[in-house]
Coordinates of C-alpha atoms in Angstrom, one line a residue:
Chain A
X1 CA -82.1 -215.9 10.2
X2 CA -79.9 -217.7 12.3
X3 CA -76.0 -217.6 11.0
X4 CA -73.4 -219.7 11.8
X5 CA -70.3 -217.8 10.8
X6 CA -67.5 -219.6 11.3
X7 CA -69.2 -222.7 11.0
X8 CA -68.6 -224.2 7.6
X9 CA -70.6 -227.5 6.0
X10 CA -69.6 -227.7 2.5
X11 CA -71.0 -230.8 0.7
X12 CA -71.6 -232.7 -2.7
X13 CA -74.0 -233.1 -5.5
X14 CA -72.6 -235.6 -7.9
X15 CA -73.3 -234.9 -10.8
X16 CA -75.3 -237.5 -13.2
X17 CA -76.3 -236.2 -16.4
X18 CA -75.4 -232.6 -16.3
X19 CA -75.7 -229.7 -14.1
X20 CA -79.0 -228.4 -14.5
X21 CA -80.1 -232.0 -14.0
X22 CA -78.8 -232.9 -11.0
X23 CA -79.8 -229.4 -9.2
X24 CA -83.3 -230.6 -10.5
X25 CA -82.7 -233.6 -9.2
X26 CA -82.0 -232.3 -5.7
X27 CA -84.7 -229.9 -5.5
X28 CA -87.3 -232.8 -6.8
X29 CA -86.0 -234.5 -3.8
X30 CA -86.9 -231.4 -1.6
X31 CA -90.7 -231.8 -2.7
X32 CA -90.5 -235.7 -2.2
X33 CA -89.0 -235.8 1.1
X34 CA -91.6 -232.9 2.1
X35 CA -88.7 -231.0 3.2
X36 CA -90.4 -228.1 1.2
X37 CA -93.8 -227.6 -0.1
X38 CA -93.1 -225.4 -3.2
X39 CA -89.8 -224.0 -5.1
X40 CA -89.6 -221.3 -7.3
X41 CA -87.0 -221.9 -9.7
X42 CA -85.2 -221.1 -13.4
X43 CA -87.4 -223.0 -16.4
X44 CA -87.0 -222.6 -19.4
X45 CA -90.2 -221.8 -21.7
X46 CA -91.4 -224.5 -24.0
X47 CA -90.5 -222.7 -26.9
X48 CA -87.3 -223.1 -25.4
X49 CA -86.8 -218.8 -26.3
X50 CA -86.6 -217.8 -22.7
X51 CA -86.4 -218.8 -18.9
X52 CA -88.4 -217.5 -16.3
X53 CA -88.4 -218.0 -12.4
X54 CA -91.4 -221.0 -12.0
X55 CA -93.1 -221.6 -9.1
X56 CA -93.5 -225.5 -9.0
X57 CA -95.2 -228.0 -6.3
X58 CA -95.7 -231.2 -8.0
X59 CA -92.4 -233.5 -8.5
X60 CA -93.2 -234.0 -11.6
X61 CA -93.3 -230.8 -13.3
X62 CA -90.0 -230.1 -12.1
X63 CA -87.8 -229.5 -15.2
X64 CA -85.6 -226.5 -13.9
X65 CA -82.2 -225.2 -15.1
X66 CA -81.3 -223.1 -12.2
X67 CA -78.3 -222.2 -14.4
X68 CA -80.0 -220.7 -17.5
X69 CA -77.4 -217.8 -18.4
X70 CA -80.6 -215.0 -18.5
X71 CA -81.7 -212.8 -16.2
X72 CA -85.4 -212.3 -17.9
X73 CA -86.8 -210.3 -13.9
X74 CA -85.4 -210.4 -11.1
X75 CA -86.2 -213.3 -8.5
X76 CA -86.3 -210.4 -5.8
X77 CA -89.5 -209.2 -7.2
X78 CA -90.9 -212.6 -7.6
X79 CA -90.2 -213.0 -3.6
X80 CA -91.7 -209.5 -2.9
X81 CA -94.9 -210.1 -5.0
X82 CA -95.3 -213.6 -3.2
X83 CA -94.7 -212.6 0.9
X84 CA -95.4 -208.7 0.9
X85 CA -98.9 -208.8 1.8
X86 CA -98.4 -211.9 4.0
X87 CA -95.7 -214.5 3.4
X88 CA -96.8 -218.1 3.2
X89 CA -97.8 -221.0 5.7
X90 CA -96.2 -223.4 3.8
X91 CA -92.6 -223.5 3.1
X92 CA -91.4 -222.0 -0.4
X93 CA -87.8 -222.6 -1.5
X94 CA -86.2 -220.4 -3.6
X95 CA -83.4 -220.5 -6.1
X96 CA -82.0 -216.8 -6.9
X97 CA -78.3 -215.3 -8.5
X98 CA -76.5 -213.4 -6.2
X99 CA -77.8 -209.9 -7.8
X100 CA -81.5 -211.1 -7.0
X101 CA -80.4 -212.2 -3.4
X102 CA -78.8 -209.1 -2.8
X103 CA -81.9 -207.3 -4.2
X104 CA -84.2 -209.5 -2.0
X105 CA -82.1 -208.5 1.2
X106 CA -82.8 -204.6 0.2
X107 CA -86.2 -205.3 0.0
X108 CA -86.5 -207.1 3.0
X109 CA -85.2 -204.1 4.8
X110 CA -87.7 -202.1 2.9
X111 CA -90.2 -203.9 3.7
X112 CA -91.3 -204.9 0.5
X113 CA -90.4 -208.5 1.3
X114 CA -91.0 -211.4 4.4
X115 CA -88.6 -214.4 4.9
X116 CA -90.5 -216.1 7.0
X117 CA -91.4 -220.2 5.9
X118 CA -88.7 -219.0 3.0
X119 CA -85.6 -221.1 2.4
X120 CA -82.7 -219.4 0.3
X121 CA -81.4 -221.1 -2.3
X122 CA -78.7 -219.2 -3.9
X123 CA -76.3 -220.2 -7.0
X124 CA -72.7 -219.4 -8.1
X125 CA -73.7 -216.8 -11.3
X126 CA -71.2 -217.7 -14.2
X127 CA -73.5 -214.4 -15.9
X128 CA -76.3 -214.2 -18.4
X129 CA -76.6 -212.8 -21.6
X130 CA -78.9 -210.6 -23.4
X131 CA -82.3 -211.7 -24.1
X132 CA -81.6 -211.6 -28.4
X133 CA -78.3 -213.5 -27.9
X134 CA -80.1 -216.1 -26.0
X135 CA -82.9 -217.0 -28.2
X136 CA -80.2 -217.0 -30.8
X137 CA -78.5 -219.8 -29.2
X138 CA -78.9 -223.6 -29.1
X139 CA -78.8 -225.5 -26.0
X140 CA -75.5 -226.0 -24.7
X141 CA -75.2 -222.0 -24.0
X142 CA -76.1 -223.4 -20.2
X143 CA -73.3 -225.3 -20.5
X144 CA -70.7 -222.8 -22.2
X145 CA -71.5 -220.0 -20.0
X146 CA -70.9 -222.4 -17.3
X147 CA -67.5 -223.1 -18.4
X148 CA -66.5 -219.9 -19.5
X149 CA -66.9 -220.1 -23.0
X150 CA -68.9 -217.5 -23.6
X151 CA -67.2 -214.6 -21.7
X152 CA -67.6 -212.2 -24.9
X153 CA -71.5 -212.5 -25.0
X154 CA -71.9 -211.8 -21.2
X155 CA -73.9 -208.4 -20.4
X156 CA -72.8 -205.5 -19.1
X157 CA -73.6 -205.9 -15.4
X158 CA -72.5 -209.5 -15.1
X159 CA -68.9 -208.7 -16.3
X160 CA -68.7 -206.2 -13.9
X161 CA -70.6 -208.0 -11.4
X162 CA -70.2 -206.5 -7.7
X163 CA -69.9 -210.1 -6.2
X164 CA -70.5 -213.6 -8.2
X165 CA -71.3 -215.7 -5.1
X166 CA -74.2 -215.9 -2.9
X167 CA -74.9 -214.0 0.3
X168 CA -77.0 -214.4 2.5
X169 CA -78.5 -218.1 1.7
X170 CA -79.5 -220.7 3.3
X171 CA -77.7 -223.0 1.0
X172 CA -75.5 -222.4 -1.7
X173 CA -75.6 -224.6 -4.5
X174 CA -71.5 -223.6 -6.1
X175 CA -70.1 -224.1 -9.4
X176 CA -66.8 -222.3 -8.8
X177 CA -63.9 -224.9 -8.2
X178 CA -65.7 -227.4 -9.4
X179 CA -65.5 -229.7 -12.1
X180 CA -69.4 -228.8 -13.3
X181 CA -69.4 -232.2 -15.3
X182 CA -68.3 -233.9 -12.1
X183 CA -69.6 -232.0 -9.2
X184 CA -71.5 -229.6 -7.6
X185 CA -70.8 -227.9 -4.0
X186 CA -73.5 -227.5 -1.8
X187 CA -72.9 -225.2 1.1
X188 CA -75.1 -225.2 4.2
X189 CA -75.1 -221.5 5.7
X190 CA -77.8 -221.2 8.1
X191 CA -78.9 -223.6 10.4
X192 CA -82.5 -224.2 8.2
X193 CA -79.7 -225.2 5.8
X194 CA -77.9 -227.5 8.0
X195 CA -81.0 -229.5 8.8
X196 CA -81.9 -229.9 5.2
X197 CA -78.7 -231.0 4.0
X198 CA -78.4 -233.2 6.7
X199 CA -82.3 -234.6 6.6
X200 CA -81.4 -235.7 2.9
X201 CA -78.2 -237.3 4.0
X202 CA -75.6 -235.7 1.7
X203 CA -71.8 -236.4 1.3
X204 CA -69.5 -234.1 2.8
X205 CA -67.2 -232.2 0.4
X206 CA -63.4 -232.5 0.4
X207 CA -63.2 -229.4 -1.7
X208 CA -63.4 -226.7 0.6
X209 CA -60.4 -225.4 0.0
X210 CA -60.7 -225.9 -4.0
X211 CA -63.5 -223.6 -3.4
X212 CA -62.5 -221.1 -1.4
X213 CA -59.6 -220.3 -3.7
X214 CA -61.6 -220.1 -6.7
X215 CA -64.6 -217.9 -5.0
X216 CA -61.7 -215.4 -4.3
X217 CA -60.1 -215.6 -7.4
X218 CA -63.9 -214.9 -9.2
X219 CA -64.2 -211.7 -6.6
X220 CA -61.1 -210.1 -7.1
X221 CA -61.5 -210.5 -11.3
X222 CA -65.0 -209.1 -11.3
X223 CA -63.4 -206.2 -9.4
X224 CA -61.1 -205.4 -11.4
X225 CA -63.1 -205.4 -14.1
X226 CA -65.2 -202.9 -12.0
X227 CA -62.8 -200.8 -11.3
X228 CA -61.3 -200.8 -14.9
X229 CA -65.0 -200.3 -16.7
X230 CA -65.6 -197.3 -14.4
X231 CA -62.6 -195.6 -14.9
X232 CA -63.0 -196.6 -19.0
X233 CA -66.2 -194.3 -19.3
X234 CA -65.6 -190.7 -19.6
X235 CA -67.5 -188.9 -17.0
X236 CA -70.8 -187.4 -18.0
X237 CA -69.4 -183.7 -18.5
X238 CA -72.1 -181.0 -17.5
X239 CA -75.5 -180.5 -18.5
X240 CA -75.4 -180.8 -22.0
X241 CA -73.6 -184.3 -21.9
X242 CA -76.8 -185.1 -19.7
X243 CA -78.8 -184.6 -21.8
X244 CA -77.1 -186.2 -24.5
X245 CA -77.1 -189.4 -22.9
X246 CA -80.8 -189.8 -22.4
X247 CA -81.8 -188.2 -25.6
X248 CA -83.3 -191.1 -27.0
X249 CA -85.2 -191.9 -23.7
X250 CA -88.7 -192.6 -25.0
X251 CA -90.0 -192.1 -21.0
X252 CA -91.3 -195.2 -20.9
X253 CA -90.0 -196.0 -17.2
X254 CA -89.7 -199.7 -18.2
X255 CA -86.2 -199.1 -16.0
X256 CA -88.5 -198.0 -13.3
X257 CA -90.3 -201.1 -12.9
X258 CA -88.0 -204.2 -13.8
X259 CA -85.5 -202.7 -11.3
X260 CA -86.3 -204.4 -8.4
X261 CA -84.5 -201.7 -5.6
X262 CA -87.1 -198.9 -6.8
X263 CA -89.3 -199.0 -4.3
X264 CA -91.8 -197.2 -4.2
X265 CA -95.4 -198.5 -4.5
X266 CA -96.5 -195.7 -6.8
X267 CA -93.8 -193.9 -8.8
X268 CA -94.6 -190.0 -8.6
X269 CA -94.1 -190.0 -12.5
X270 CA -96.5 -192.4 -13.2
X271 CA -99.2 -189.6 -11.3
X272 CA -100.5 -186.8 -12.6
X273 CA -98.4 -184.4 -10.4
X274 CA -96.4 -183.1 -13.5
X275 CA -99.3 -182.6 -15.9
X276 CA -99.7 -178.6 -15.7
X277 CA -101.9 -176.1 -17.6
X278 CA -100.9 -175.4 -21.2
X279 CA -99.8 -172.1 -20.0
X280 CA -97.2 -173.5 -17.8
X281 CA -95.7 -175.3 -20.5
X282 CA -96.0 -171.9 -22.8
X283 CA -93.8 -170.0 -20.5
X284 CA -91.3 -172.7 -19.8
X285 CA -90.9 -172.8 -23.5
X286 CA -90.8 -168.9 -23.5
X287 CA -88.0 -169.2 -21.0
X288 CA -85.8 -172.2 -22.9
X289 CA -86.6 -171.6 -26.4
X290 CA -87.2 -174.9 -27.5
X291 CA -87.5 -178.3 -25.7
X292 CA -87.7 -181.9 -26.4
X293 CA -91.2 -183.5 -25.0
X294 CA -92.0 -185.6 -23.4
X295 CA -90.8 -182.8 -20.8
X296 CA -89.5 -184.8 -17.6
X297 CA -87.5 -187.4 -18.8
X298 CA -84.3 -186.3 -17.3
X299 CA -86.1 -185.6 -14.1
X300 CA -87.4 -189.2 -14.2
X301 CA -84.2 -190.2 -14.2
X302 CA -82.1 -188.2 -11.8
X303 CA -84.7 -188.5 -9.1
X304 CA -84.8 -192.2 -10.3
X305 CA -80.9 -192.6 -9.7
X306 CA -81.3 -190.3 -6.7
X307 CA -83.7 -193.1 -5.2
X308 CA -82.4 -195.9 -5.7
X309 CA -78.5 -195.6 -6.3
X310 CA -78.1 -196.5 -2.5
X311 CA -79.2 -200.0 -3.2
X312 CA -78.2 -200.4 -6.4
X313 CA -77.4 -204.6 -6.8
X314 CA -76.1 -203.7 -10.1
X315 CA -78.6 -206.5 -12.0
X316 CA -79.1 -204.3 -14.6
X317 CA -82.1 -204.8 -15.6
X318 CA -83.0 -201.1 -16.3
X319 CA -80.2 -201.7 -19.4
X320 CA -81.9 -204.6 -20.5
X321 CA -85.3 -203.4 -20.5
X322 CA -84.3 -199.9 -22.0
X323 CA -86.0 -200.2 -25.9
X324 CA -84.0 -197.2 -26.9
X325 CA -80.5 -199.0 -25.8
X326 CA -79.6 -196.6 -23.4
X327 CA -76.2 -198.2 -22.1
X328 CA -77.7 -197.5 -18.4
X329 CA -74.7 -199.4 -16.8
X330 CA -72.3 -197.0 -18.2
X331 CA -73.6 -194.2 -16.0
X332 CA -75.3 -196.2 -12.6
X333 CA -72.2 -198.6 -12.2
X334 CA -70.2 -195.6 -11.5
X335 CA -72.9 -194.1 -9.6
X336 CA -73.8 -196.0 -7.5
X337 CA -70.2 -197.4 -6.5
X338 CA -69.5 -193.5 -5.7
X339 CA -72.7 -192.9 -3.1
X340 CA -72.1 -196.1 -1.7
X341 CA -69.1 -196.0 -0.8
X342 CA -70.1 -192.0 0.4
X343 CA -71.9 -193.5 3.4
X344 CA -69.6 -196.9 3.6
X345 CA -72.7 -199.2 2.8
X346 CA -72.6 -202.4 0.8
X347 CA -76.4 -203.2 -0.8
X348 CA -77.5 -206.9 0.1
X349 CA -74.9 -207.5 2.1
X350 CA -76.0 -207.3 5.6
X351 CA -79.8 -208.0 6.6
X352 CA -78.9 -206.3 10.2
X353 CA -77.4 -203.4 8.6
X354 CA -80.4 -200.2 7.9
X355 CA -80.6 -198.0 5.2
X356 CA -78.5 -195.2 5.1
X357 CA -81.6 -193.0 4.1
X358 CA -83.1 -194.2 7.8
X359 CA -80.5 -193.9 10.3
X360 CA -78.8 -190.8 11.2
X361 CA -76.1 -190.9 13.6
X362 CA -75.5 -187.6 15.5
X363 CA -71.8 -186.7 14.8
X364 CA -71.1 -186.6 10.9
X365 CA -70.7 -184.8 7.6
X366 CA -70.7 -181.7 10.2
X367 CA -69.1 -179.5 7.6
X368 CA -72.8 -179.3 6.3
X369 CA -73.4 -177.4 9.8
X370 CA -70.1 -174.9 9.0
X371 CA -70.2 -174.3 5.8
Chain B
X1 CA -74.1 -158.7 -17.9
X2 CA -73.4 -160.7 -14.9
X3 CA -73.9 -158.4 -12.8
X4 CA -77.7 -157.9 -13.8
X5 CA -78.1 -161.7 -13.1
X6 CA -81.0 -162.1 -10.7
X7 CA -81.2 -165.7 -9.5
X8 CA -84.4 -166.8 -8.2
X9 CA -84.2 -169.2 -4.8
X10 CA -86.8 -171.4 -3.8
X11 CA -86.3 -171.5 -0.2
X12 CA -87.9 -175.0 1.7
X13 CA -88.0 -174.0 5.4
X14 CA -89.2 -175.9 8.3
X15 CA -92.2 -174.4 10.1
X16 CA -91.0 -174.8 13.6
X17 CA -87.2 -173.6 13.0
X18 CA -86.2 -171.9 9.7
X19 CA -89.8 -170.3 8.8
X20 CA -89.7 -168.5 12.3
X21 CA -86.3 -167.5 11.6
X22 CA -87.2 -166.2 8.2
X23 CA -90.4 -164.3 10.3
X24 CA -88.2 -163.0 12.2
X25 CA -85.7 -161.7 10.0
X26 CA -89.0 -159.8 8.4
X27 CA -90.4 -158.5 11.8
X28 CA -86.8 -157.2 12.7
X29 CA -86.6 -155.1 9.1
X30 CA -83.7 -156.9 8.4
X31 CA -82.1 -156.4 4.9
X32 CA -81.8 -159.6 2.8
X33 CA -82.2 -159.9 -1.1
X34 CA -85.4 -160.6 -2.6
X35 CA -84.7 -163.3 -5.0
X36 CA -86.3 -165.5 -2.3
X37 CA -89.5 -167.6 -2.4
X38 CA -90.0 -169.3 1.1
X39 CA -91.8 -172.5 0.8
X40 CA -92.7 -173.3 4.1
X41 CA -92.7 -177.0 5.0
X42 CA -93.9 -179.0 8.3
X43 CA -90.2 -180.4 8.6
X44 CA -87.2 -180.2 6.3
X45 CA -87.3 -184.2 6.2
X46 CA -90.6 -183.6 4.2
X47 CA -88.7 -182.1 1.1
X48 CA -88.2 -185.2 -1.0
X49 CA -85.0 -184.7 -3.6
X50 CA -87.3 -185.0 -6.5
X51 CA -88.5 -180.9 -5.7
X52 CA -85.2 -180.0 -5.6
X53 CA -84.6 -181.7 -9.1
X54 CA -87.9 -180.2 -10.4
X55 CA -87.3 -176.5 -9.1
X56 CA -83.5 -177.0 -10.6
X57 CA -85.2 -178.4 -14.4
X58 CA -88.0 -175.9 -14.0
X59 CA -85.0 -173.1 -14.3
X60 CA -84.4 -172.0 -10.5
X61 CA -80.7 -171.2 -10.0
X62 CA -80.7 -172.9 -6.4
X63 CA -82.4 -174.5 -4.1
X64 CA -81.9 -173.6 0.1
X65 CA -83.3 -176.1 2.6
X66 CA -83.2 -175.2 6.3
X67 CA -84.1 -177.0 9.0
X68 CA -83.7 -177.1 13.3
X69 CA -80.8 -177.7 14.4
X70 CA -79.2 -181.1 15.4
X71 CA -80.8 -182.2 18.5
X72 CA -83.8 -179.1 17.8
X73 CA -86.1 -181.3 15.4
X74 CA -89.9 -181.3 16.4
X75 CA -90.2 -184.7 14.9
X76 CA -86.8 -186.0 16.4
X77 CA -84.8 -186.4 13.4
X78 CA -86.0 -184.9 9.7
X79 CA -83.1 -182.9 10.1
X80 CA -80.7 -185.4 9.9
X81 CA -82.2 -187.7 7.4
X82 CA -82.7 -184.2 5.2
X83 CA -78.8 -183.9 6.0
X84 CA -78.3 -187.3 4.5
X85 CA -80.4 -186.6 2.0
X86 CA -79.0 -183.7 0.4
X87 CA -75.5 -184.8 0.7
X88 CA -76.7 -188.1 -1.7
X89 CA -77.9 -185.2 -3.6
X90 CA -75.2 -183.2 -3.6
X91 CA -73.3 -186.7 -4.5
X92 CA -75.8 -187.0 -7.6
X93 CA -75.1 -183.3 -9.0
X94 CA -71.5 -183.7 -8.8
X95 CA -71.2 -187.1 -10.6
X96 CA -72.9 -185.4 -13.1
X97 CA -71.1 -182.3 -13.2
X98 CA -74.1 -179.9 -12.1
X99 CA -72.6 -177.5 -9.5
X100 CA -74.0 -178.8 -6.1
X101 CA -73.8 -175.3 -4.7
X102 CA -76.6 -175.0 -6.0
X103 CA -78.3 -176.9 -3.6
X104 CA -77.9 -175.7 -0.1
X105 CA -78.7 -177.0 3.4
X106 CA -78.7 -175.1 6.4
X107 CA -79.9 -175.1 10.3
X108 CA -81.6 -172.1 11.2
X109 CA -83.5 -171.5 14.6
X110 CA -86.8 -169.5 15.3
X111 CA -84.3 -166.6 16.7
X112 CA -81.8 -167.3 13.7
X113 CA -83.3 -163.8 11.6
X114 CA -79.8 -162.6 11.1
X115 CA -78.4 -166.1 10.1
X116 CA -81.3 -166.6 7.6
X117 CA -80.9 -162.6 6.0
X118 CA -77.2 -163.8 6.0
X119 CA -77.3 -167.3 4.5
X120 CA -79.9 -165.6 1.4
X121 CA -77.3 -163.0 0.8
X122 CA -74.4 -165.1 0.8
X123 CA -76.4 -167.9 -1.2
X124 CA -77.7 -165.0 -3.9
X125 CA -73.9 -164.2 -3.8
X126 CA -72.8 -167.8 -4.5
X127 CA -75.3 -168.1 -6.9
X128 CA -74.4 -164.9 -9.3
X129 CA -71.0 -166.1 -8.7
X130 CA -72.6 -169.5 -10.8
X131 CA -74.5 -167.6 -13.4
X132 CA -78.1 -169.0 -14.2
X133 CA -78.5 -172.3 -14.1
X134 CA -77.8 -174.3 -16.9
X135 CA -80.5 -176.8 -16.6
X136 CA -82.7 -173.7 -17.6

């Protein structure tokens, strides 16, 4: 992907009827002006209970609301599912959050993921809410978790959301500084951007400065919220507190496989490796006294962490799809902040940048070598 | 009762370094303790975190890895991905409070014997020091 750092186009939807609408609106135009031959974007369901990342070709069937506050799987998946084997011939535009961009940059660099004939969409993320609270809403909650109205009923991870805005896009599509019933800002990023935006003939924004102000003003809230929710949870103290916290874990790995960082193709808990003669279990039992079943839960989890903590987009999804209500975010935000910052590396936010897991450079952590 | 505390240590040791070492330490009637099971493994790159996790919640009190050293590795560089990898390790045990000397990565050569005899007894040390693991 081409960048053009330093070079900034920042233009504007109006807006007409709302929002949603009007990014509908632009995308329909996308199809029609054969700029793109298929989007995949946030619908809502007709029972009008849930959203879901749609993959749409025909004008017509366009009735997206990019900004529908829920978070139902993570666009990065959807991405990996559709280019891993072999991306497509046609070009595929996709709208994601900036958690699912930054989860679709990991996975690019795992190779789980192909750009190629893919244009970027990404969209300032006012948050999403819990899948009960949103089926227990009407229809405005687009709207109100646009605005800020519904700070209270955001989840976990999007309050302490490691960075609101979009990296790594072709195009961002912004809400922050702008008057949402007014306008929309439409950034170009890329070059593919730039000849999209300027193919359709779009207005030039006089906001840029509006913007900027209020993109910084969104980062340095959401990290301070960070910083304050990590330091707000007592540490997990020893062993025992472990164990504690995952007691009600019911092993069902759903964490495992909405999280869209864990990545490998075949999770070595879901293989038989573990299942060992009755015997085996005898003695271990012999040796602990008693033990909860099923046995590896904990093990799932640390080696779990262990994997994937490195890229950790901070989404969490694992939270949302845990049926025992695990408060997973309480534990990985921390977590992950802590080996991140161990081997200075920032998940999603540079395609050029390897894995730490995969480099090695030969001078460091030589105490290893002394000790 | 400490003192009667007999930690067992699965040891993960690369064949082309560390294993030869350990040989070696054998072949030269070299003292070390015996609370060591060698595993021996084509490269220390090969020992993914999840056996350390499972020796530690199968009740082993630690867990030594050794591989070449820097510049040594048959395959290039398993040793310094495993020397990534264990300090993320290390990183995971201590957010969680589990005593990361319990986990211990070394480089020992194929004419190491006396560095691997000493690392065992200074790891069995460390590791009675610890008590038995409380993942056990």
């Amino acid at each position: 992907m081409e960048s053009l750092r330093g070079v900034k186009m920042i233009y504007e939807l109006k807006v007409e009827e709302d929002a949603p609408m009007t990014v509908n609106n632009f995308l329909k135009e996308l199809l029609t002006e054969g700029e793109v031959d298929a989007v995949i974007a946030m619908t809502e369901t007709p029972s009008g209970k849930s959203a879901f990342p749609t993959m749409i070709s025909h004008p017509e069937k366009l009735s997206t609301n990019v900004f529908a506050p829920l978070l139902p799987v993570s666009t990065g998946t959807v991405v990996s599912k559709v280019t891993k084997v072999k991306p497509p011939k046609k070009t595929l535009a996709v709208v994601l959050r900036s958690c699912e961009l930054r989860a679709l940059t990991e996975l690019v660099k795992l190779n789980q993921a192909d750009l190629e004939n893919i244009i970027l969409i990404g969209v300032d993320c006012s948050g999403t809410l819990s899948m009960d609270t949103y089926q227990g809403q009407d229809q405005d909650i687009t709207e109100a978790v646009l605005k800020n109205e519904s700070e209270d009923d955001l989840r976990t991870a999007c309050l302490n959301c490691k960075d609101p805005v979009p990296k790594n896009a072709d195009l961002v599509i912004g809400t922050f500084g702008a008057d949402t019933d007014k306008n929309l800002f439409l950034d170009a990023k890329t070059e593919k951007g730039a000849e999209i935006v300027s193919a359709l003939g779009m207005d030039e924004s006089e906001g840029e400065e509006v913007r900027e102000k209020a993109v910084q003003d969104i980062r340095d809230e959401k990290e301070e919220n960070r910083k304050a929710f990590i330091q707000e949870r007592s540490e997990i103290e020893g062993p025992d507190k472990l164990l504690e916290f995952f007691d009600t874990c019911v092993n069902c790995h759903n964490c495992m496989k909405v999280c869209p960082v864990c990545y490998c193709n075949e999770c070595i808990f879901e293989s038989s490796i573990f299942d060992l003669e009755g015997d085996k279990y005898m003695k271990k039992v012999e040796g602990k006294g008693a033990y909860k079943t099923p046995t590896d839960s904990l093990l799932f989890q640390l080696t779990r962490f262990n994997h994937m903590m490195l890229s950790c987009v901070g989404c969490g999804l694992c939270e949302q799809a845990c049926p025992s209500d695990i408060p997973l975010m309480d534990v990985i935000t921390g977590l992950a902040d802590n080996a991140q910052e161990l081997f200075e590396y920032e998940p999603g936010d540079d395609p050029e940048e390897e894995l730490p897991l995969v480099v090695y450079r030969e001078e460091e952590f030589e105490d290893v070598e002394e000790r | 009762m400490k003192d009667d505390f007999e930690p067992t240590v699965v040891a993960f040791l690369c064949n082309w370094c560390s294993y030869a070492g350990a040989d070696l330490a054998g072949t030269s009637r070299l003292k070390y303790p015996e609370n060591v099971r060698s595993i021996r493994v084509m490269c220390s790159g090969r020992v993914d975190p999840v056996f350390i996790l499972e020796a530690l919640n199968e009740g082993i009190d630690g867990v030594l890895v050794a591989g070449c050293h820097p510049g040594d590795c048959h395959y290039q560089s398993g040793n310094y991905k495993t020397n990534r990898k264990m300090i993320l390790l290390k990183k995971l045990l201590t957010d969680f409070n589990v005593d990361s000397d319990r986990v211990r990565f070394e480089y020992i050569s194929a004419s190491e014997g006396q560095k691997f005899a000493d690392v065992v007894t200074d790891f069995v040390g460390t590791l009675k020091e610890l008590g038995p693991s409380p993942l056990k």
